[in-house]
mmCIF file of C-alpha atoms in Angstrom:
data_model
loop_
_atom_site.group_PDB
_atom_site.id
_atom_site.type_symbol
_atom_site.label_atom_id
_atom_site.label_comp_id
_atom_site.label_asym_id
_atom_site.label_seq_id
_atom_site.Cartn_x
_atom_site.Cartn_y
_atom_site.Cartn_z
ATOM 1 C CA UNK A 1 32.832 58.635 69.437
ATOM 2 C CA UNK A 2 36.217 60.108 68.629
ATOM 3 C CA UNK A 3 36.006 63.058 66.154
ATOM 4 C CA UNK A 4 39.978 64.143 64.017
ATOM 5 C CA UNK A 5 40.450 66.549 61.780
ATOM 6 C CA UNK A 6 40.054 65.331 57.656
ATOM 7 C CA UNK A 7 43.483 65.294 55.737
ATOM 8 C CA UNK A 8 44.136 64.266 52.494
ATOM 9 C CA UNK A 9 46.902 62.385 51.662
ATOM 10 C CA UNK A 10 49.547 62.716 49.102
ATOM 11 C CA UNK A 11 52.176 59.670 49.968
ATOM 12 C CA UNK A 12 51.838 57.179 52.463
ATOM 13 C CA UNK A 13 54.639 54.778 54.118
ATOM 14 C CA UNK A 14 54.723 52.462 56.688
ATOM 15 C CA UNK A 15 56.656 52.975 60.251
ATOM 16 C CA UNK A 16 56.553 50.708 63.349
ATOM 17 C CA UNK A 17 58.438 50.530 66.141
ATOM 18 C CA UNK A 18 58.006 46.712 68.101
ATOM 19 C CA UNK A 19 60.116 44.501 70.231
ATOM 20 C CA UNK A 20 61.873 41.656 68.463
ATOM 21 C CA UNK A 21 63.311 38.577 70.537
ATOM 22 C CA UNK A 22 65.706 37.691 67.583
ATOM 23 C CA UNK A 23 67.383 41.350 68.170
ATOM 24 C CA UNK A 24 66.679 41.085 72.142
ATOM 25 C CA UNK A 25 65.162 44.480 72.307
ATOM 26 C CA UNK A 26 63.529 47.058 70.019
ATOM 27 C CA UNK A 27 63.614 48.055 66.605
ATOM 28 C CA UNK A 28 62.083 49.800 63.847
ATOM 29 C CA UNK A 29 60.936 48.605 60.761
ATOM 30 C CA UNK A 30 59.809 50.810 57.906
ATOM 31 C CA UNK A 31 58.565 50.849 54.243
ATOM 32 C CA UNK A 32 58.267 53.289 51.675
ATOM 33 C CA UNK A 33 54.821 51.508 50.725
ATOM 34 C CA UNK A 34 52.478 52.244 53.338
ATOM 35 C CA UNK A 35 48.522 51.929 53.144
ATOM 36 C CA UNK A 36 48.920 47.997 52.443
ATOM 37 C CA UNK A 37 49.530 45.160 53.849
ATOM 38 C CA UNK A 38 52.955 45.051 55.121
ATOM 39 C CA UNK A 39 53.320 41.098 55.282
ATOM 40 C CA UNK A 40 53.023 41.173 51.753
ATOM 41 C CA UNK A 41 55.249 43.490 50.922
ATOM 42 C CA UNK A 42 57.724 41.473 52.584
ATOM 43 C CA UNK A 43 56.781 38.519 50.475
ATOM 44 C CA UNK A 44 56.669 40.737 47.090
ATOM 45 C CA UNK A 45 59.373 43.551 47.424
ATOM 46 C CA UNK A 46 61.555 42.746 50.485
ATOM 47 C CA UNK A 47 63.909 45.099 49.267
ATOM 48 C CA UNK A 48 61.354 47.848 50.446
ATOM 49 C CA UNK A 49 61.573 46.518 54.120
ATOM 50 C CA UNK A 50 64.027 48.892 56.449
ATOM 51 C CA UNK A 51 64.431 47.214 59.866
ATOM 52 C CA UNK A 52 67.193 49.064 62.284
ATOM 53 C CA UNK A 53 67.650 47.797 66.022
ATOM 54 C CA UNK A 54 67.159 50.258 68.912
ATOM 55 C CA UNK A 55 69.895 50.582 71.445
ATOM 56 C CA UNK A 56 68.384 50.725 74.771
ATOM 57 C CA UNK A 57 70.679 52.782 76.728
ATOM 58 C CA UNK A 58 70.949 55.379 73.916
ATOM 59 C CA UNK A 59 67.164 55.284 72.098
ATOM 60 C CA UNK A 60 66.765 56.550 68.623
ATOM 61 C CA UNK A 61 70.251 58.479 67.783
ATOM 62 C CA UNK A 62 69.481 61.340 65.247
ATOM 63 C CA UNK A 63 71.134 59.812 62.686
ATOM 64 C CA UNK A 64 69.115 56.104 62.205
ATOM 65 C CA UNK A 65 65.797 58.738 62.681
ATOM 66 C CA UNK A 66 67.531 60.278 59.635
ATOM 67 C CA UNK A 67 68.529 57.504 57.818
ATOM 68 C CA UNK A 68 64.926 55.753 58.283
ATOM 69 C CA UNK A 69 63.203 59.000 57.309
ATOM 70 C CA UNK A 70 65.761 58.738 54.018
ATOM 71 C CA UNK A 71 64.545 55.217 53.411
ATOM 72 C CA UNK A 72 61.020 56.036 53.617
ATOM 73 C CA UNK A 73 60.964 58.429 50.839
ATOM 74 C CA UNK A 74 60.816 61.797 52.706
ATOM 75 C CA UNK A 75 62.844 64.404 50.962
ATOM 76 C CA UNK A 76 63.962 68.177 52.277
ATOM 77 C CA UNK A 77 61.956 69.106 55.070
ATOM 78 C CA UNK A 78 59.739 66.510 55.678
ATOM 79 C CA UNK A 79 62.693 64.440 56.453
ATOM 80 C CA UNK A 80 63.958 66.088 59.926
ATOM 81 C CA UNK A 81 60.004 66.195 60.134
ATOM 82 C CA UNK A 82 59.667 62.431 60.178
ATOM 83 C CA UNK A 83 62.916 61.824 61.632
ATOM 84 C CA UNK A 84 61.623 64.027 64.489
ATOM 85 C CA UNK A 85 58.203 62.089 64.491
ATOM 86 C CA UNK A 86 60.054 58.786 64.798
ATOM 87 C CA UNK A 87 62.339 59.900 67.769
ATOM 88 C CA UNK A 88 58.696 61.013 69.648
ATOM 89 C CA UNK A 89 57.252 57.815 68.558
ATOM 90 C CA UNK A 90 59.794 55.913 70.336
ATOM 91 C CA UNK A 91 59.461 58.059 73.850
ATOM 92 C CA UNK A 92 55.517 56.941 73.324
ATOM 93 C CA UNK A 93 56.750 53.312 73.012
ATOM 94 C CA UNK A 94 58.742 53.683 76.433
ATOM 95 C CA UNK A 95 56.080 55.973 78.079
ATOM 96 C CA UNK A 96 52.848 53.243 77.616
ATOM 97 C CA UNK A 97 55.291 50.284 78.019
ATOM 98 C CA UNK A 98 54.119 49.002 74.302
ATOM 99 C CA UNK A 99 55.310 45.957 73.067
ATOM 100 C CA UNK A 100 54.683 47.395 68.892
ATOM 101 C CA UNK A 101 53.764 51.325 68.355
ATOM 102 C CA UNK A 102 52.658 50.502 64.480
ATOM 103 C CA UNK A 103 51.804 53.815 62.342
ATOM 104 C CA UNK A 104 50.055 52.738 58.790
ATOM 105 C CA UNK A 105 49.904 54.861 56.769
ATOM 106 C CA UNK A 106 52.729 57.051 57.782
ATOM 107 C CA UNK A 107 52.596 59.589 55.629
ATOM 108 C CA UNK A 108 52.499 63.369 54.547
ATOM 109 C CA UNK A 109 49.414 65.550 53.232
ATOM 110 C CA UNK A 110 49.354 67.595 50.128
ATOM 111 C CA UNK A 111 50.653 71.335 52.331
ATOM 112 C CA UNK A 112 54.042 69.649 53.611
ATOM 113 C CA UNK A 113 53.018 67.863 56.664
ATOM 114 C CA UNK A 114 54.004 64.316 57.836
ATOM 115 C CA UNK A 115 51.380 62.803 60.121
ATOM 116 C CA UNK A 116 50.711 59.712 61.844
ATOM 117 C CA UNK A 117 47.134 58.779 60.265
ATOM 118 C CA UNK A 118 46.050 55.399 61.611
ATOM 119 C CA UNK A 119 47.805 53.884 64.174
ATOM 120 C CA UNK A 120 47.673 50.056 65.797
ATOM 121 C CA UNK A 121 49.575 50.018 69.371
ATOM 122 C CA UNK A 122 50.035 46.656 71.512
ATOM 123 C CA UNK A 123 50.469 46.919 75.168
ATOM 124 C CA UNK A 124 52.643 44.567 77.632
ATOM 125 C CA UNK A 125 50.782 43.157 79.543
ATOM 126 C CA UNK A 126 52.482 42.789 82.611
ATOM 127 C CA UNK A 127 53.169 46.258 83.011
ATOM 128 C CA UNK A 128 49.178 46.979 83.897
ATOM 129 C CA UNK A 129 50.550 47.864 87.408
ATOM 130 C CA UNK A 130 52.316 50.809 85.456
ATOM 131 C CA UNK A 131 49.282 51.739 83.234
ATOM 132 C CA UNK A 132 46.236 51.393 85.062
ATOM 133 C CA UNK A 133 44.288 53.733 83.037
ATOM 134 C CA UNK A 134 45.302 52.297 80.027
ATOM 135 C CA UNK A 135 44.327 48.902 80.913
ATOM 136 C CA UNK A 136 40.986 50.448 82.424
ATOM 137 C CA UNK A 137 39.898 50.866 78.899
ATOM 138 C CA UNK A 138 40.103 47.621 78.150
ATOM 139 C CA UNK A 139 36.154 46.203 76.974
ATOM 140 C CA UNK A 140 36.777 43.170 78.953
ATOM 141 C CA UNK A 141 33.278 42.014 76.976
ATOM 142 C CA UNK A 142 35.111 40.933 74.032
ATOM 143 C CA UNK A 143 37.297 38.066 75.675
ATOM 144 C CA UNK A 144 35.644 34.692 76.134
ATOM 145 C CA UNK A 145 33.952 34.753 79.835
ATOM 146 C CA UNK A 146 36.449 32.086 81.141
ATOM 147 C CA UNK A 147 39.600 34.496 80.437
ATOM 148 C CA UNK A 148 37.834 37.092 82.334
ATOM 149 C CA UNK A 149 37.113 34.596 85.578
ATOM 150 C CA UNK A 150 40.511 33.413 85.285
ATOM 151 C CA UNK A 151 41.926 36.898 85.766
ATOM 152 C CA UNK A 152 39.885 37.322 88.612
ATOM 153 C CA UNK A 153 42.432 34.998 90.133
ATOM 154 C CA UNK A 154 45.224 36.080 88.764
ATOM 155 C CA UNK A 155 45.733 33.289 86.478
ATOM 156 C CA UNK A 156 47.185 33.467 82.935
ATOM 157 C CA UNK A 157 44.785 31.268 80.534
ATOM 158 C CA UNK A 158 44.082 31.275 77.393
ATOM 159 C CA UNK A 159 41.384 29.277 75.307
ATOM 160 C CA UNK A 160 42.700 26.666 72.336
ATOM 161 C CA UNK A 161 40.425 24.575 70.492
ATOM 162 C CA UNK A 162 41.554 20.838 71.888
ATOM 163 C CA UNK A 163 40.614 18.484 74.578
ATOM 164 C CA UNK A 164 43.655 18.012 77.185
ATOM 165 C CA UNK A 165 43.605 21.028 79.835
ATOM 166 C CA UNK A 166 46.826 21.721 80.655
ATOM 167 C CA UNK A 167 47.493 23.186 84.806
ATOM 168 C CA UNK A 168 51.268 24.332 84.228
ATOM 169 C CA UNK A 169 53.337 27.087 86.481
ATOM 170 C CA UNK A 170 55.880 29.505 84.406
ATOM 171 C CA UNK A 171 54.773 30.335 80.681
ATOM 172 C CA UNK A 172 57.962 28.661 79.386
ATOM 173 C CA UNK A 173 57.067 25.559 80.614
ATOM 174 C CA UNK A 174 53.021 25.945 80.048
ATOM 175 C CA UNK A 175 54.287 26.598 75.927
ATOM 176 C CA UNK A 176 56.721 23.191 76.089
ATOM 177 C CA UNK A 177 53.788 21.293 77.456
ATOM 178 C CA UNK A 178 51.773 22.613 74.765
ATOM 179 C CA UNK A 179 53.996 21.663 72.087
ATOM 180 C CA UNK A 180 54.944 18.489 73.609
ATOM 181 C CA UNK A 181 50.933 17.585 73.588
ATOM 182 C CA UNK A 182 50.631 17.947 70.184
ATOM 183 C CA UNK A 183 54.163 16.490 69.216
ATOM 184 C CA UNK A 184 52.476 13.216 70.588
ATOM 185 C CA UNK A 185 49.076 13.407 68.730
ATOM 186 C CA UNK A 186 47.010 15.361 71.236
ATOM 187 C CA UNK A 187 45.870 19.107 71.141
ATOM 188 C CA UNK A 188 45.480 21.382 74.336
ATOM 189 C CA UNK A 189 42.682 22.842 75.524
ATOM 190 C CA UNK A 190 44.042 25.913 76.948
ATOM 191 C CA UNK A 191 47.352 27.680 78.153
ATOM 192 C CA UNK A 192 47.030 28.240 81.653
ATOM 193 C CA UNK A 193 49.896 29.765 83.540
ATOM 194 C CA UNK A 194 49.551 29.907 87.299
ATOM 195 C CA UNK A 195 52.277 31.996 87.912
ATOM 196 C CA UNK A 196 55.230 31.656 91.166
ATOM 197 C CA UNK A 197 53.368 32.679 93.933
ATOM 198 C CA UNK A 198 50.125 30.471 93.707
ATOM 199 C CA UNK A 199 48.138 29.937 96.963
ATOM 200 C CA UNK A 200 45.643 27.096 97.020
ATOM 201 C CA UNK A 201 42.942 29.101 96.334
ATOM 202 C CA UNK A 202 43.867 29.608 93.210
ATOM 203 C CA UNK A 203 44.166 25.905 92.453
ATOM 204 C CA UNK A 204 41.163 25.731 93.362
ATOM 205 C CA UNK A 205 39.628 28.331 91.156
ATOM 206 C CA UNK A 206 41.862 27.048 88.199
ATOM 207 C CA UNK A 207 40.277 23.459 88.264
ATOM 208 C CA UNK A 208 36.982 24.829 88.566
ATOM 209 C CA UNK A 209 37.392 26.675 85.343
ATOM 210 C CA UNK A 210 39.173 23.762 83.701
ATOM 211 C CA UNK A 211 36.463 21.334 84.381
ATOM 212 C CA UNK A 212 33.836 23.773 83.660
ATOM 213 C CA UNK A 213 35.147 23.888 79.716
ATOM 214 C CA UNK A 214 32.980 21.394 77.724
ATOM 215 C CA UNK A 215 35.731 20.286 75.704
ATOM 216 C CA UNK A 216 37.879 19.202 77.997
ATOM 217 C CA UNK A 217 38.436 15.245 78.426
ATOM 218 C CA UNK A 218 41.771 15.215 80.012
ATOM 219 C CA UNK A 219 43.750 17.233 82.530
ATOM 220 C CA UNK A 220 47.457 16.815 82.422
ATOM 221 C CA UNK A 221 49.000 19.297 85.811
ATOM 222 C CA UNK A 222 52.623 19.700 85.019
ATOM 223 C CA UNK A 223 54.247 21.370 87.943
ATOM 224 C CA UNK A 224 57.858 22.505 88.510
ATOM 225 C CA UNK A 225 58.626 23.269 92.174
ATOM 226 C CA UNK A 226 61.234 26.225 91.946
ATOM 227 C CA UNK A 227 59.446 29.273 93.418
ATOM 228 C CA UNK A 228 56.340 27.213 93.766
ATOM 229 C CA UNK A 229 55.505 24.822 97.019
ATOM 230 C CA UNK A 230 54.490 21.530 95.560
ATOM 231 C CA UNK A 231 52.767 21.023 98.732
ATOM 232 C CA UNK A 232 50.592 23.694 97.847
ATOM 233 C CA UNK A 233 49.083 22.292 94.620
ATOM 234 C CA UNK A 234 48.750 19.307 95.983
ATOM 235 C CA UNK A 235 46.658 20.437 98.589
ATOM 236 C CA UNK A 236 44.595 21.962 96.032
ATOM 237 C CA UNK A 237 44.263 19.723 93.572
ATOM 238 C CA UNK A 238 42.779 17.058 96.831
ATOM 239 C CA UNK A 239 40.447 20.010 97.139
ATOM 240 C CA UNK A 240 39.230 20.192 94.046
ATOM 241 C CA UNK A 241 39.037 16.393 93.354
ATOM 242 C CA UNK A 242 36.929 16.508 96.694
ATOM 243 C CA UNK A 243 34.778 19.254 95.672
ATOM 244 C CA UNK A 244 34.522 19.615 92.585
ATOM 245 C CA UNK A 245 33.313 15.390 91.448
ATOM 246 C CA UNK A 246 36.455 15.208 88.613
ATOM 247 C CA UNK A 247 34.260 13.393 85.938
ATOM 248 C CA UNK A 248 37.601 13.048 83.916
ATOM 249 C CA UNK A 249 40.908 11.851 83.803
ATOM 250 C CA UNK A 250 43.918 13.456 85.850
ATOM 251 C CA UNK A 251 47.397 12.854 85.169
ATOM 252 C CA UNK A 252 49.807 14.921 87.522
ATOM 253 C CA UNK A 253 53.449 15.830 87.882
ATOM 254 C CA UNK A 254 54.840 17.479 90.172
ATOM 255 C CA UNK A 255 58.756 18.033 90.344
ATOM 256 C CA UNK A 256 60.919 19.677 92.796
#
């Protein structure tokens, strides 16, 4: 149960701060209309869309705080306000490794105050070794049981709705086999990543869940031996054919 103060509201506005691979870092992106649906403010009134890149080395200079605060509609004192609560915003980003700190509404209350009233905040992932007791919170209950096993392993997979099971290393490569399976007519099953320093244990484990998904009528192992010994997930995958009675087909490539 978490219990806040009630505030009215008098304007809202939207503020996020999120990392963007087109700018190859962070930036913040801001709207006078706030409360709604940003997507669709973008599609109605782009005009009212304020995006500004984040320099790394230097953060949030007082001046794009200022300027953003300007474009979101906050006038005399509640603009060094907001600019201020956009600079602290940013230092939260760094501070919980987020990958998007998104603030809707941002907005100000009726006695002069500009407050962060519902907030949505994504975490990177592979920074849990940083933010243990933010990933502790984590209600593991609401993933599908196979995502939970395959974590157990340390193995990257994620549930799609088709009928090839793909066994890739590197999540570059795991998304271009993905694509590439539909490109020809065919729709994975998952995206399973097993990461650079796989032991055969975890091959193991990773066929186990494969085979253990319903759907699944093919299993296509595309393996690129940089980091990773071939020899290894070969080993396993003999294993697990041994083992585990493969009731369907295998196709595997392994390179390097």
């Amino acid at each position: 149960v978490m219990v806040a103060e009630a505030l009215d509201i008098s304007r809202e506005t939207y503020f996020a701060i999120l990392m963007d691979r087109a700018c190859n870092g962070p930036v913040m992106v801001g709207s006078p209309q706030g409360g709604v649906d940003i997507e669709e403010v973008a599609v109605t009134s782009p005009e009212l869309i304020f995006k500004e890149e984040i320099d790394i080395f230097e953060g949030i200079k007082d001046r794009q705080a200022l300027q953003m605060a300007k474009n979101l509609g906050f006038q005399g004192p509640l603009q060094q306000q907001a600019a201020d609560q956009i600079k602290k915003l940013y230092n939260l980003f760094l501070k919980i490794d987020a990958t998007q700190v998104e603030v809707n509404p941002f907005g100000e209350t009726p006695e002069g105050q500009v407050v962060c009233f519902d907030a949505k905040i994504n975490f990177d992932d592979n920074a849990e070794f940083r933010q243990k007791e933010i990933f502790a919170m984590d209600d593991k209950s609401e993933n599908e049981p196979i995502e939970n096993e395959a974590a157990k392993y340390d193995l990257k997979y994620i549930g799609l709705d088709g009928n090839i099971a793909c066994f890739v290393n590197g999540a570059g490569l795991a998304m271009a086999t993905c694509d590439i399976i539909s490109l020809n007519g065919g729709k994975p099953a998952n995206f399973l990543d097993l990461g650079g320093g796989v032991k055969e244990a975890q091959v193991y484990q990773a066929f186990k869940l494969l085979t253990a998904d319903p759907k699944v009528e093919a299993i296509l192992v595309n393996i690129f031996g940089g980091i990773v010994n071939c020899a290894i997930i070969a080993n396993g995958i003999t294993k697990a054919c041994q083992e585990l009675e493969l009731k369907v087909p295998l196709v595997v490539r392994l390179e390097g």
